[in-house]
Coordinates of C-alpha atoms and ligand atoms in Angstrom, one line a residue:
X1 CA 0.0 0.0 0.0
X2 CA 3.0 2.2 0.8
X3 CA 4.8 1.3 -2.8
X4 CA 2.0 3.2 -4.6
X5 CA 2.9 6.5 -6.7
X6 CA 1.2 9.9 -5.9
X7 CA -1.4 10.6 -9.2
X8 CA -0.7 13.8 -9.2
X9 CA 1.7 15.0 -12.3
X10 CA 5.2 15.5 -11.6
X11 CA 4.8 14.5 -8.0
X12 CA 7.6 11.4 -7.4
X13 CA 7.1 10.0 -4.3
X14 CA 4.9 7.7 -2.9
X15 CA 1.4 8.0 -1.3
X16 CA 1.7 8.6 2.6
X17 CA -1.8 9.6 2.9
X18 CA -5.3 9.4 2.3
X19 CA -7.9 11.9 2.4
X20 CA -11.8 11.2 3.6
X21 CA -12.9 14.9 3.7
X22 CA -16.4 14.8 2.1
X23 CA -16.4 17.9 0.4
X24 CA -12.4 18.1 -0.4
X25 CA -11.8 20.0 -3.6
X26 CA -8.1 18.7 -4.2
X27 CA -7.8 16.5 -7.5
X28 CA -7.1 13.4 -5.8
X29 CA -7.9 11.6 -2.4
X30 CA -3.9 10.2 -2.3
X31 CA -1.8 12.7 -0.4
X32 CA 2.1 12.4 -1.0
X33 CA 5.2 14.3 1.0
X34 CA 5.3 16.8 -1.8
X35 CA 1.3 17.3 -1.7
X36 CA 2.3 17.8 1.7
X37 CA 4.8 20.6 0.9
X38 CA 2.5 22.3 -1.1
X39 CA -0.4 22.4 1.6
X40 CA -2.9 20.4 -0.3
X41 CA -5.4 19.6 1.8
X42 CA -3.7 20.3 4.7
X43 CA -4.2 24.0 4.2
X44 CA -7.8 23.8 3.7
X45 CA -9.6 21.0 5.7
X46 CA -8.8 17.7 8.3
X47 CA -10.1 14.3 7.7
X48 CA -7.0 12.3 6.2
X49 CA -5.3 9.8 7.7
X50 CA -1.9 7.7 7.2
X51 CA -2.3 5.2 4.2
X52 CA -2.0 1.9 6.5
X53 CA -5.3 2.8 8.0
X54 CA -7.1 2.3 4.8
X55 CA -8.2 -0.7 5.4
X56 CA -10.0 0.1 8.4
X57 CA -12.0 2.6 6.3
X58 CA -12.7 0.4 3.4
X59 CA -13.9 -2.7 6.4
X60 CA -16.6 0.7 8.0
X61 CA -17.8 1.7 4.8
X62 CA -18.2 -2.1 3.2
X63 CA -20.7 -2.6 6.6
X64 CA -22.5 0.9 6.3
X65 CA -22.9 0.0 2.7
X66 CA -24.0 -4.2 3.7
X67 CA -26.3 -2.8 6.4
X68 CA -28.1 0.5 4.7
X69 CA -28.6 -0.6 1.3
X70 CA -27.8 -4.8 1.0
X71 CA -29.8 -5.9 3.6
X72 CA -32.3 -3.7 2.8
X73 CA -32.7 -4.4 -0.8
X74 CA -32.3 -8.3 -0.1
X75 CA -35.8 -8.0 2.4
X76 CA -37.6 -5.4 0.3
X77 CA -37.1 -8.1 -2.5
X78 CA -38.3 -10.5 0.0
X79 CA -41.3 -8.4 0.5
X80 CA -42.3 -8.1 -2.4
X81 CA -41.8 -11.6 -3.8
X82 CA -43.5 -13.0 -0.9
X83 CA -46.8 -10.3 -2.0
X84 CA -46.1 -11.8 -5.7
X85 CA -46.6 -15.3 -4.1
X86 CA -49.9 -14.3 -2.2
X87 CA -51.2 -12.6 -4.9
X88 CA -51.0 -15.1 -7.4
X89 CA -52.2 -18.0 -5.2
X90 CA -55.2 -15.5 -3.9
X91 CA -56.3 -15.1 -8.0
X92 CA -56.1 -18.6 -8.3
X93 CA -58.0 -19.5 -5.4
X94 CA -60.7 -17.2 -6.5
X95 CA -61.1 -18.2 -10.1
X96 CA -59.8 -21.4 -10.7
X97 CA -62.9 -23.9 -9.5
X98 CA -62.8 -26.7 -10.4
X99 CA -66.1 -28.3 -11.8
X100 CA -66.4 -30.8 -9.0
X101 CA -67.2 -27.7 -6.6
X102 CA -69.5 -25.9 -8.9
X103 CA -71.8 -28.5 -9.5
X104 CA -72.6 -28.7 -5.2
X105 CA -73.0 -24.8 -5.4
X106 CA -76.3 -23.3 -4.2
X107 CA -77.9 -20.8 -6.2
X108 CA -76.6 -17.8 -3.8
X109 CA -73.0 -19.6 -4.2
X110 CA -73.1 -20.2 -8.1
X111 CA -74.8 -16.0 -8.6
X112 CA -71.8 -15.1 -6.9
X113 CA -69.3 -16.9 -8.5
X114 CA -71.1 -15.9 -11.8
X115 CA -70.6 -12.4 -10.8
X116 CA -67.0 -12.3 -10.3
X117 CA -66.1 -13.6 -13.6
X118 CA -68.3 -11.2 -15.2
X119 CA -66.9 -8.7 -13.6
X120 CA -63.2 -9.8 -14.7
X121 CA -62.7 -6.8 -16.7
X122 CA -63.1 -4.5 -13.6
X123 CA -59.8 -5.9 -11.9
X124 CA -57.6 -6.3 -15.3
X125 CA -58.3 -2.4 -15.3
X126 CA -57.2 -1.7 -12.2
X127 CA -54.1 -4.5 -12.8
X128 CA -53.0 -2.7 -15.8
X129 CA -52.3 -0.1 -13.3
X130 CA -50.5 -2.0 -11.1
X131 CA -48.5 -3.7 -14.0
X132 CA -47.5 0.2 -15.2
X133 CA -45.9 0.6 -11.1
X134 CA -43.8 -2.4 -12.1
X135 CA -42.4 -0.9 -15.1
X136 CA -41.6 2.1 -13.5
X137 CA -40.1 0.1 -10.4
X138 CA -38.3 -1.6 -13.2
X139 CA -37.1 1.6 -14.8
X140 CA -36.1 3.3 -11.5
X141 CA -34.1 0.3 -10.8
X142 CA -32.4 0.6 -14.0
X143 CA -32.1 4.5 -14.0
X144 CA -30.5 4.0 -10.3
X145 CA -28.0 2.1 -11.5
X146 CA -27.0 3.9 -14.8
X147 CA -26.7 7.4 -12.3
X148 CA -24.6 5.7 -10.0
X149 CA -21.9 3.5 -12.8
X150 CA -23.4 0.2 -10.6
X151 CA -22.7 -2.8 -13.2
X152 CA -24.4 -6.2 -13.2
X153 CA -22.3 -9.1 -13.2
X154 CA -21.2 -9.9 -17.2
X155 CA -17.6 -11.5 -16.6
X156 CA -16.0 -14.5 -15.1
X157 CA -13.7 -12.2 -13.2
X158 CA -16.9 -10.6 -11.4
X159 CA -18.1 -13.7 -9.6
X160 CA -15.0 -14.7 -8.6
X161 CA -14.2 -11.0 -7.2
X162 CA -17.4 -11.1 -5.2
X163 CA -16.2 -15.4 -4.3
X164 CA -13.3 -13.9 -2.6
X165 CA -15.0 -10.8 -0.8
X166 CA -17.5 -13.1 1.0
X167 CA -14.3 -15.0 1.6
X168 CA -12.5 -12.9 3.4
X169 CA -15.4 -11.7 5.3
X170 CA -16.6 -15.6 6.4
X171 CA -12.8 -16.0 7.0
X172 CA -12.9 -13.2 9.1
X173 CA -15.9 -14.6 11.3
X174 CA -14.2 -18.3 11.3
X175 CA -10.8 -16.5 13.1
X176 CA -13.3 -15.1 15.8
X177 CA -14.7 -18.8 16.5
X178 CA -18.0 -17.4 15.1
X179 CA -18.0 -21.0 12.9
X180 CA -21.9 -20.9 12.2
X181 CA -22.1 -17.3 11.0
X182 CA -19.1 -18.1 8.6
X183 CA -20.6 -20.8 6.6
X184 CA -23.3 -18.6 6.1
X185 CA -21.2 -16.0 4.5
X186 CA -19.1 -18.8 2.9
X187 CA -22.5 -19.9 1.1
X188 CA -22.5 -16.7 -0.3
X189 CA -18.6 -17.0 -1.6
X190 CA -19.5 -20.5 -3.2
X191 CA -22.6 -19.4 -5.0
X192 CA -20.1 -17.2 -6.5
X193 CA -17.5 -19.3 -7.4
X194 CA -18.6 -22.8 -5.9
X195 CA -14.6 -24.0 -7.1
X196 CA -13.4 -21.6 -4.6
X197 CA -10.8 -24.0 -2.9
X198 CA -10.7 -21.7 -0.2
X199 CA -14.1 -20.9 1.0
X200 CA -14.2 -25.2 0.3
X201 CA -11.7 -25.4 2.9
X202 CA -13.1 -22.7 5.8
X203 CA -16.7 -24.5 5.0
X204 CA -15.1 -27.6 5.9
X205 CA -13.2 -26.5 8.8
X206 CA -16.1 -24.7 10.7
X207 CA -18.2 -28.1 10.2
X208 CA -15.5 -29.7 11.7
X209 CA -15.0 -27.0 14.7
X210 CA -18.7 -27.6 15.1
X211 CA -18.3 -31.7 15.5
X212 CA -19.8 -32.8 12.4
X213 CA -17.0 -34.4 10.6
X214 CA -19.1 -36.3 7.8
X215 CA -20.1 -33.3 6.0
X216 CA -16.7 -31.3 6.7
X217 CA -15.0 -34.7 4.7
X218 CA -18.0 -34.1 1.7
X219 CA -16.2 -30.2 1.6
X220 CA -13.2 -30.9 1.8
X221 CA -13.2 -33.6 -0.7
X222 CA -14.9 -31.2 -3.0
X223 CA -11.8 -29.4 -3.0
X224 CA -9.4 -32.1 -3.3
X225 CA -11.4 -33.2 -6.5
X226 CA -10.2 -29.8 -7.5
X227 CA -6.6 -30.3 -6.3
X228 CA -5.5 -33.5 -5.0
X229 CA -2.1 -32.1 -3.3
X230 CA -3.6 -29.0 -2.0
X231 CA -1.7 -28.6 1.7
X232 CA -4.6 -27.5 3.7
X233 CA -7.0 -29.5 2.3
X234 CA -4.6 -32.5 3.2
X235 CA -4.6 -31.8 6.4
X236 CA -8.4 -30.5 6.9
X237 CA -9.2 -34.2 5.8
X238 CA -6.6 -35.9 7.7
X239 CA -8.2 -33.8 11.0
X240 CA -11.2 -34.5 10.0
X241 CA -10.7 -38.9 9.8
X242 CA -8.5 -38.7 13.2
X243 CA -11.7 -36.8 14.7
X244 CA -13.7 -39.7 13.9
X245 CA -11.1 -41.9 14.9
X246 CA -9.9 -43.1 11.7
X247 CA -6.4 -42.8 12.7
X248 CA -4.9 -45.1 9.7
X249 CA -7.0 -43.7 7.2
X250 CA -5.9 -39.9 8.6
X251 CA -1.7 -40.9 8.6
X252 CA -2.1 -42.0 4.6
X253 CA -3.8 -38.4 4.0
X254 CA -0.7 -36.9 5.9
X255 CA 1.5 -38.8 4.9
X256 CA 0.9 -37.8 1.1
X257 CA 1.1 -33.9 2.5
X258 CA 4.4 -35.0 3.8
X259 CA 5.5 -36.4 0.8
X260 CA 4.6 -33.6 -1.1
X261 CA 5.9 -30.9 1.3
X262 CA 8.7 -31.9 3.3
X263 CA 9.4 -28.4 4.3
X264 CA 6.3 -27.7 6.5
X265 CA 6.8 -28.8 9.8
X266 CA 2.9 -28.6 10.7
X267 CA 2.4 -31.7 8.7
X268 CA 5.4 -33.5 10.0
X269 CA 3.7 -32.4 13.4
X270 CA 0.3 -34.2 12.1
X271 CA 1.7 -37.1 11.2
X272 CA 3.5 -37.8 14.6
X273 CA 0.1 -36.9 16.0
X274 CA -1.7 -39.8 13.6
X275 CA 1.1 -41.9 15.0
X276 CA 1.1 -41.1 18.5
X277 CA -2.9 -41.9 18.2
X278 CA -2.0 -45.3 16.8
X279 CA 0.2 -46.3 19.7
X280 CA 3.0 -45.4 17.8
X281 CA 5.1 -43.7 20.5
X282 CA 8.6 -44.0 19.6
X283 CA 7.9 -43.1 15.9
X284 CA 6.3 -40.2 17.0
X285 CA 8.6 -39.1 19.5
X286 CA 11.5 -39.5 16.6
X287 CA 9.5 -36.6 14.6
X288 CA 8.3 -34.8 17.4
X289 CA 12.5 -34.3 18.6
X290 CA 13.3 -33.1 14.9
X291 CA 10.4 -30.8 14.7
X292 CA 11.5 -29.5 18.5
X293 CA 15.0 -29.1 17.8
X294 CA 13.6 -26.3 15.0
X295 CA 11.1 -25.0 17.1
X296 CA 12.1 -25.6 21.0
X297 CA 9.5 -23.7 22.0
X298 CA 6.6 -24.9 20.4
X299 CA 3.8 -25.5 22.7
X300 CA 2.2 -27.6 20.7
X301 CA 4.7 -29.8 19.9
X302 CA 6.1 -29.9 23.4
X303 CA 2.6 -31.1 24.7
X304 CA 2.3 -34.0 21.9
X305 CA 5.4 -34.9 23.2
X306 CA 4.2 -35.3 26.8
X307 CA 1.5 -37.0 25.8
X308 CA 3.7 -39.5 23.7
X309 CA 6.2 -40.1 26.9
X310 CA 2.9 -40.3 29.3
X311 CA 1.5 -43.3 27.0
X312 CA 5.0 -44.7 26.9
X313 CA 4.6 -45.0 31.0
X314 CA 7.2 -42.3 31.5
X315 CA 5.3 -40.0 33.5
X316 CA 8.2 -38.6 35.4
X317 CA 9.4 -37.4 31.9
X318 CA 6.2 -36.1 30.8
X319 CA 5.4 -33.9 33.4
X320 CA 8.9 -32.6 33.5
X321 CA 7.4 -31.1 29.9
X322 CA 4.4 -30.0 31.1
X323 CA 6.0 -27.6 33.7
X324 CA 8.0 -26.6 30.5
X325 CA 5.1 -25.6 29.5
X326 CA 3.5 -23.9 32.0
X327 CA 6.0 -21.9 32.8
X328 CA 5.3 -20.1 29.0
X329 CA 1.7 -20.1 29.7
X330 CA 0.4 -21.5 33.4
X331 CA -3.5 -21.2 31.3
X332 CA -2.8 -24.1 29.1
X333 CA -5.9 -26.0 29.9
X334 CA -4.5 -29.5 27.9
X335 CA -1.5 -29.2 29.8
X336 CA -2.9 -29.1 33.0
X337 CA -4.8 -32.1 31.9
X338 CA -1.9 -33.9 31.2
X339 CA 0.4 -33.2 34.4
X340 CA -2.8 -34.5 36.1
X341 CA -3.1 -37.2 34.6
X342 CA 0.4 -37.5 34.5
X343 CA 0.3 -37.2 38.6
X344 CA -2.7 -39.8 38.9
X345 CA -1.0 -42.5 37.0
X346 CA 1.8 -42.4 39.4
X347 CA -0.4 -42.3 42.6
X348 CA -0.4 -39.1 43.3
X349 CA -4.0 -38.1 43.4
X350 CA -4.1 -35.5 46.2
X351 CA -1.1 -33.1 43.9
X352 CA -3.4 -34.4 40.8
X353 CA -6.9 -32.6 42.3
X354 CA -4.6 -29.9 43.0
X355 CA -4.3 -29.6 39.3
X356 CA -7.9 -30.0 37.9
X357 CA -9.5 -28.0 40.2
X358 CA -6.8 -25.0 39.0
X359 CA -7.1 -26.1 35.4
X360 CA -11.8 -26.0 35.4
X361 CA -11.2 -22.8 37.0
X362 CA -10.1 -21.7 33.3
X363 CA -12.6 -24.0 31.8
X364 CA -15.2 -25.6 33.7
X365 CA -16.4 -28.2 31.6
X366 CA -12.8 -29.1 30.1
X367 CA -14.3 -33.1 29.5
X368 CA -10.5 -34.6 30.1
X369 CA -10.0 -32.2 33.1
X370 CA -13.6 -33.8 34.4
X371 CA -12.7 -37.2 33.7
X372 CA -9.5 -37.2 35.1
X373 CA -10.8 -35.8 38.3
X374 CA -13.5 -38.6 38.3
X375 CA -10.6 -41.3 38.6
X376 CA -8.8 -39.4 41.1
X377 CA -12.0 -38.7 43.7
X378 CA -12.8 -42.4 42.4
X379 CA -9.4 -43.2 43.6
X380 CA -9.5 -41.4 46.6
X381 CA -12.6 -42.8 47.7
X382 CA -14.9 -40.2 47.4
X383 CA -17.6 -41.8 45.8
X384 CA -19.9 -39.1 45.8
X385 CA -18.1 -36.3 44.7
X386 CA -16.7 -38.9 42.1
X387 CA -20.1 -39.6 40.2
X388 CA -20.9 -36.0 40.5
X389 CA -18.1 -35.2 39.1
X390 CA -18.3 -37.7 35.8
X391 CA -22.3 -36.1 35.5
X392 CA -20.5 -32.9 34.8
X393 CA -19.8 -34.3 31.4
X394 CA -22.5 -33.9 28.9
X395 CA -21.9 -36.1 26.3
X396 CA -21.6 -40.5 26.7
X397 CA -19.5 -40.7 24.7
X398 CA -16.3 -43.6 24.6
X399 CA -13.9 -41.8 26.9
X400 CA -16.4 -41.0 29.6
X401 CA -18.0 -44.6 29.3
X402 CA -14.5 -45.9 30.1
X403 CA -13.9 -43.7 33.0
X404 CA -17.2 -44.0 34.1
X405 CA -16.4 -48.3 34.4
X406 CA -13.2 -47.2 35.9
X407 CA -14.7 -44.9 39.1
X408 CA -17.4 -48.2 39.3
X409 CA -14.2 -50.0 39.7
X410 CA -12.2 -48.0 42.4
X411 CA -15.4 -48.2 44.4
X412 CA -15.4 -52.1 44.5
X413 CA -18.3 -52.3 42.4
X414 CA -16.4 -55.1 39.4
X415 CA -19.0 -56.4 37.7
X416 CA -21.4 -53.0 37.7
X417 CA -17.9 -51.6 36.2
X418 CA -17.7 -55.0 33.6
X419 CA -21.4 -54.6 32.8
X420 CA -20.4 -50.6 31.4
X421 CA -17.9 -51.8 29.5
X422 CA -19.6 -55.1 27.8
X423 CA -22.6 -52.3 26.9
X424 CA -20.1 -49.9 25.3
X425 CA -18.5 -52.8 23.5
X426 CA -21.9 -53.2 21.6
X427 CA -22.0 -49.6 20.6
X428 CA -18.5 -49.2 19.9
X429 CA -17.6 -52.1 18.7
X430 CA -13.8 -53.2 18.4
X431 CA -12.5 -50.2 19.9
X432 CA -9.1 -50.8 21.5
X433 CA -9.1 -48.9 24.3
X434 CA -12.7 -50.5 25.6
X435 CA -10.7 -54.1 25.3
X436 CA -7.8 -53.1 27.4
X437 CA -10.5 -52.1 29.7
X438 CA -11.9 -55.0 29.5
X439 CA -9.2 -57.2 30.1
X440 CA -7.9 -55.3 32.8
X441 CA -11.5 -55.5 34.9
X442 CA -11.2 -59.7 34.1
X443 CA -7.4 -59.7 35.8
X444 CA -8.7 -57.9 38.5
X445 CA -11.6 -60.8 39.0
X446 CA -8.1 -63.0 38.8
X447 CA -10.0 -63.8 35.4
X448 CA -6.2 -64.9 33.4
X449 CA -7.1 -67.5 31.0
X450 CA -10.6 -65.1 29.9
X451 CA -8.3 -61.9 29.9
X452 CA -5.5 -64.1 27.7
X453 CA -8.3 -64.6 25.0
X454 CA -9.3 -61.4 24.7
X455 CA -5.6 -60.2 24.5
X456 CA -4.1 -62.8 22.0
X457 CA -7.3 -61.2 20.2
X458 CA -5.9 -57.5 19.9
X459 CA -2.2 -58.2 19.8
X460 CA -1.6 -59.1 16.6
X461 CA -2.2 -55.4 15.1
X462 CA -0.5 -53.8 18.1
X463 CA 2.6 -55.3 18.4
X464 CA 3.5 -52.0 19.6
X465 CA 1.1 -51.1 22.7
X466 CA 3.1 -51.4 25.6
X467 CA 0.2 -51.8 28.1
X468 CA -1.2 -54.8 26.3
X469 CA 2.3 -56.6 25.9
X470 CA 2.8 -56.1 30.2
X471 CA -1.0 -57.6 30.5
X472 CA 0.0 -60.6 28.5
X473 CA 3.1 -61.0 30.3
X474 CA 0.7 -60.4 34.2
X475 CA -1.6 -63.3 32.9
X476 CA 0.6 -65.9 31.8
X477 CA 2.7 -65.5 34.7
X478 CA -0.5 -65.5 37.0
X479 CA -1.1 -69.0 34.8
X480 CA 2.3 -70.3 36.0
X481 CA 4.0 -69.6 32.3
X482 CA 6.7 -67.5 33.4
X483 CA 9.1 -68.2 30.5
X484 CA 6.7 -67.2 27.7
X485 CA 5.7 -63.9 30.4
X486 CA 9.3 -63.0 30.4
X487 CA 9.2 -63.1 26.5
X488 CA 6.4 -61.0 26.4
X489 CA 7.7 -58.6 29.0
X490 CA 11.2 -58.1 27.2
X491 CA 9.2 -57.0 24.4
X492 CA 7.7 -54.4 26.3
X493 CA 10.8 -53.5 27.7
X494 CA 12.3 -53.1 24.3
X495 CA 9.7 -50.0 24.2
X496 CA 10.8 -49.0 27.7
X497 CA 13.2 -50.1 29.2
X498 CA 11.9 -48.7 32.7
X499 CA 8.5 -49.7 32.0
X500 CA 7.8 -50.4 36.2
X501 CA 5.2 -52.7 35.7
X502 CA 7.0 -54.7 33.0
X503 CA 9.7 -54.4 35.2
X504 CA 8.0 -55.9 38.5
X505 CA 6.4 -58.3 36.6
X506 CA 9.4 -59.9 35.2
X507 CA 11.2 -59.6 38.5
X508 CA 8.4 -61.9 39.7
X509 CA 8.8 -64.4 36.8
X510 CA 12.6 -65.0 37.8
X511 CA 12.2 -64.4 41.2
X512 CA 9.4 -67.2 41.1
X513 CA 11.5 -69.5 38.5
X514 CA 14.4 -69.3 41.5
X515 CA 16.6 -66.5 39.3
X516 CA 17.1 -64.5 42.4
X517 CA 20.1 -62.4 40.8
X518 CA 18.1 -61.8 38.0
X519 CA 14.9 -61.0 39.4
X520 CA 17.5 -58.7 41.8
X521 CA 18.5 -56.6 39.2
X522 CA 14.9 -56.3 38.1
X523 CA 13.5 -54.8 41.0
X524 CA 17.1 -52.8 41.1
X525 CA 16.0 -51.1 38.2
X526 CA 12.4 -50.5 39.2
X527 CA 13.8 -48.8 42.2
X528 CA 16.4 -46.4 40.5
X529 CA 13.1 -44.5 39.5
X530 CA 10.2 -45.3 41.5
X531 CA 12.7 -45.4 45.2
X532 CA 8.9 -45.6 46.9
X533 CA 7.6 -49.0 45.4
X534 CA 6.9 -51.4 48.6
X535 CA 6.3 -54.1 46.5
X536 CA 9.8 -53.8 44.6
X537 CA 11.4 -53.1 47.7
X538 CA 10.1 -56.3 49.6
X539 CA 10.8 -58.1 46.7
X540 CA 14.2 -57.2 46.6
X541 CA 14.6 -57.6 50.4
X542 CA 13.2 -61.2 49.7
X543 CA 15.8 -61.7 46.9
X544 CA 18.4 -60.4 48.9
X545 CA 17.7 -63.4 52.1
X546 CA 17.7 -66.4 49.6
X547 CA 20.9 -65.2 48.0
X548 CA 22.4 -64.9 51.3
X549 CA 21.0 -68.0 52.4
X550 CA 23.3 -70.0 49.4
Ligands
ZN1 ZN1 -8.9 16.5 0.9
ZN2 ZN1 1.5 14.2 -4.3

C-alpha cells in the first residue's frame, strides 16, 4: 500500500496519505510528502489519515454500505416476492374452481361466482395499473444504477471478485470462532464461485469446529477433487478422519502432504500426531524431537510430546514437559490435563486434584479435566463427589464410558464396572481402548485364562502397545507360564526399558522361577526410579535373604 505513486503529475514519491474529507476539492484523495509541501489539503480541511489505515475505512464503509442498502434491498425483494406469491395463489384460489365444486354450489354460491367472472374486466383495469408501477419500479431500478456506474455481473472475473470478498469476510468470522455465521457468509462465496478452494476449505473447517466431521469430509473432498495435493485441504481431511477416529486412514492423507511438502513442519507435526494416536510412541517421539529441535518452544509440539512419553509409561518425563510448558503459559488447559493425569498415574492423586480444580477454574467443563478428576476422587474414595463429578460431562461418549467403568471400579463395584464396558463394546464395537479395559476388569476378578483370549485377540495389530504386551506378560505368569511372560515382557521393555510394571512383573517371573540375581537386578532397576515402590522393595529384600542364604 505504501509502494504506490502519488497521481498527481510531476509529484515522485509515494502516497503517505489518504484523504476522507467529504467535500475536499483537491484533484485526488492520495496525499504524497510533496502534496504535503504544497499544503494540499492540509491547508484547507482535516479528515485524512496515514495510508495503513485504509483498510480500516474500506472494512466501515463495506458494513455501512451491507447494512443500509444490501440488507435492505435483499428484504424489500423479499417483500415483495412474498406479496407476488400471495397474490397469485389468492387469484387462483378465487377463479380457478374446479367443476367438482361448482356442481354442489347453491344458487346464492353459483350468482356469486357468476358475478365475479363477469366482472373480470373490472380488476384487469385496475391490474393494468399496477403492471405500469412495475415498469416504473423496473425503470427506477435501472435508472439508479445507470446514475450511480453500478454494473451487473457480465464476466468471469466478477463472480470470482465477489467469491473472494465473501471469503475474506466468512474467514474473518471463522478466526473469531463465530464457525456458524461463517458458513453462512461462505455460502454466499461459493454461490459465487462454488470451485473456490478456499471458501471449500473454511466450510469444511467450521463443520468440523462444530463436531460434524461427515459433511466437513463431503467439503473438503470437494476441494481435493479440484486439487488433490492442495496442503490445507490435506490436512483439513486428515483432521477430520483422526476426529472420527480413523487414525490409519488420517496418517495416509498426511503422509501424502508430507511427501509432497517436506518443508512444512505442521504436517510432520500431524503425522507424529496420527502416529502417536496409533500407539506409535517411539515413531512419534522420533518426529516430534526433529520438529523440536527447529522450534524448541513450540507448545504444541512440546505437549504432543508429553503425551507420547505419558503413554510410553514415563510419566516422570512427561510432566517434566508440562511444567516446561507452563511456565510459558500457566493457562494451558490440555497441559494441565496432562500433568494431572500424569500425577494420577503415578499415585499421586491429592497433587493431581490440585491440578484439575486450577485447570476447570479456566474451563469448567474441560471433558478430560472432568474425567481425570472422576478417577482421582474415584481413587481417593470419594464416591460421591466422584459420580458427581463424571455427570458434569454432557456427552456418553467412549472416553467418559471408560472412565465412568473405571470410578465403578475404584469403588469395589467389578461387575457394575464390567457390565459398562460389555454395553459400550456393543456400541463401539472393536475399539481398542474398551478391550484393554476390558481385560484389565477380568485380571482384576483373577480372570487370566478369559483376559488371555481377549488379548491374544488384539495383539496381533498392536505389536507395539506397551500396556497390552505387560497384560500378557501379568496373565501368563498368574497362569504359572513365566518363561513365555518374560518373553512378552522383554518386548515391552524393548519400548521401555523402565517400563515399572513390565519391570516388577518380570522380576516376579525369575524371582518365582528361582533367578534370584536376575529378578535382583529387576526390581534394582524399578527402584532407580520409583525409590517408593513397597512391592519392589520387599521383593528385593526377599531376593536379597535367599541369595544370602546360598
Ligand atoms: Zn482533501
Ligand atoms: Zn502528491
Amino acid at each position: 500500500m505504501d509502494q504506490i505513486k502519488c497521481p498527481i503529475q510531476n509529484h515522485e514519491n509515494n502516497i503517505e496519505r489518504f484523504c476522507h474529507f467529504y467535500n475536499c476539492a483537491e484533484p485526488t484523495r492520495l496525499m504524497c510528502e510533496t502534496c504535503e509541501r504544497e499544503q494540499r489539503h492540509i491547508a484547507t480541511h482535516k479528515g485524512w489519515e496515514k495510508i495503513k489505515e485504509i483498510f480500516e475505512f474500506i472494512e466501515k464503509k463495506q458494513k455501512n454500505c451491507e447494512i443500509d442498502i444490501i440488507e435492505q434491498l435483499d428484504e424489500q425483494f423479499k417483500v415483495l416476492q412474498s406479496n407476488f406469491i400471495q397474490l397469485r395463489g389468492g387469484l387462483e384460489l378465487k377463479y380457478f374452481l374446479p367443476k367438482i365444486k361448482i356442481e354442489k354450489y347453491n344458487g346464492v354460491q353459483l350468482n356469486k361466482y357468476l358475478c365475479d367472472l363477469v366482472k373480470l374486466p373490472d380488476i384487469m383495469e385496475q391490474f393494468s395499473n399496477l403492471l405500469e408501477n412495475f415498469q416504473t419500479l423496473i425503470k427506477n431500478i435501472v435508472d439508479f444504477q445507470i446514475a450511480n456506474n453500478i454494473n451487473c455481473i457480465q464476466k468471469a472475473d466478477d463472480n470470482q471478485q465477489l467469491s473472494d470478498y465473501y471469503y475474506e469476510q466468512g474467514y474473518k468470522l471463522y478466526e473469531i470462532d463465530k464457525f456458524q455465521q461463517a458458513i453462512e457468509v461462505i455460502e454466499k462465496s461459493l454461490k459465487y464461485n462454488e470451485k473456490n478452494i478456499d471458501s471449500l476449505w473454511c466450510k469444511s473447517t467450521c463443520l468440523s469446529l462444530l463436531g460434524n466431521q461427515s459433511e466437513a469430509i463431503k467439503w473438503i473432498d470437494k476441494a481435493l477433487s479440484l486439487d488433490d495435493s492442495d496442503l490445507d485441504s490435506l490436512c483439513r481431511k486428515s483432521e477430520c478422519l483422526n476426529q472420527q477416529g480413523k487414525h490409519k486412514e488420517a496418517l495416509i492423507i498426511i503422509e501424502k502432504a508430507v511427501s509432497i511438502y517436506p518443508e512444512c513442519i505442521d504436517s510432520w507435526f500431524r503425522k507424529a500426531e496420527c502416529l502417536s494416536l496409533l500407539g506409535q510412541q517411539i515413531e512419534a517421539l522420533e518426529i516430534l524431537d526433529e520438529i523440536l529441535m527447529v522450534y524448541p518452544n513450540n507448545t504444541d509440539f512440546l505437549w504432543r510430546k508429553a503425551e507420547c512419553l505419558s503413554l510410553l509409561g514415563k510419566h516422570q518425563e512427561a510432566i517434566k514437559l508440562a511444567d516446561v510448558i507452563l511456565n510459558v503459559n500457566p493457562k494451558h488447559v490440555n497441559t494441565l490435563s496432562r500433568k494431572a493425569q500424569c500425577l494420577s498415574l503415578l499415585g499421586l492423586q491429592v497433587e493431581a486434584m490440585i491440578w484439575i480444580n486450577e485447570g476447570l477454574l479456566i474451563d469448567k467443563n474441560h471433558i478430560n479435566l472432568l474425567r481425570i478428576g472422576a478417577k482421582c476422587l474415584s481413587l481417593l474414595g470419594k464416591k460421591k463427589e466422584a459420580i458427581e463429578m463424571i455427570e458434569r460431562i454432557s456427552s456418553q461418549d467412549l472416553q467418559t464410558l471408560i472412565i465412568k467403568s473405571e470410578c465403578l471400579f475404584n469403588l469395589g463395584k467389578v461387575e457394575e464396572s464390567l457390565k459398562v464396558i460389555n454395553q459400550a463394546l456393543i456400541f463401539y464395537g472393536n475399539n481398542l481402548d474398551l478391550i484393554l479395559k476390558k481385560i484389565e476388569l477380568l485380571m482384576a476378578q483373577r480372570e487370566y485364562s478369559k483376559a488371555l483370549v481377549e488379548i491374544n485377540k488384539v495383539l496381533g495389530n498392536n505389536q507395539n502397545n506397551i500396556d497390552l504386551l505387560w497384560m500378557k506378560g501379568e496373565c501368563l505368569y498368574r497362569n504359572d507360564m513365566e518363561l513365555q511372560a518374560i518373553q512378552v515382557l522383554e518386548q515391552a521393555l524393548k519400548l521401555n526399558q523402565h517400563h515399572p510394571k513390565s519391570l516388577l512383573t518380570k522380576g516376579n517371573c525369575l524371582f518365582f522361577t528361582k533367578n534370584y540375581q536376575k529378578a535382583l537386578q529387576c526390581y534394582t532397576q524399578l527402584l532407580e526410579e520409583n525409590p517408593n515402590h513397597l512391592e519392589a522393595q520387599d521383593q528385593k529384600q526377599q531376593c536379597e535373604k535367599h541369595l544370602s542364604n546360598k
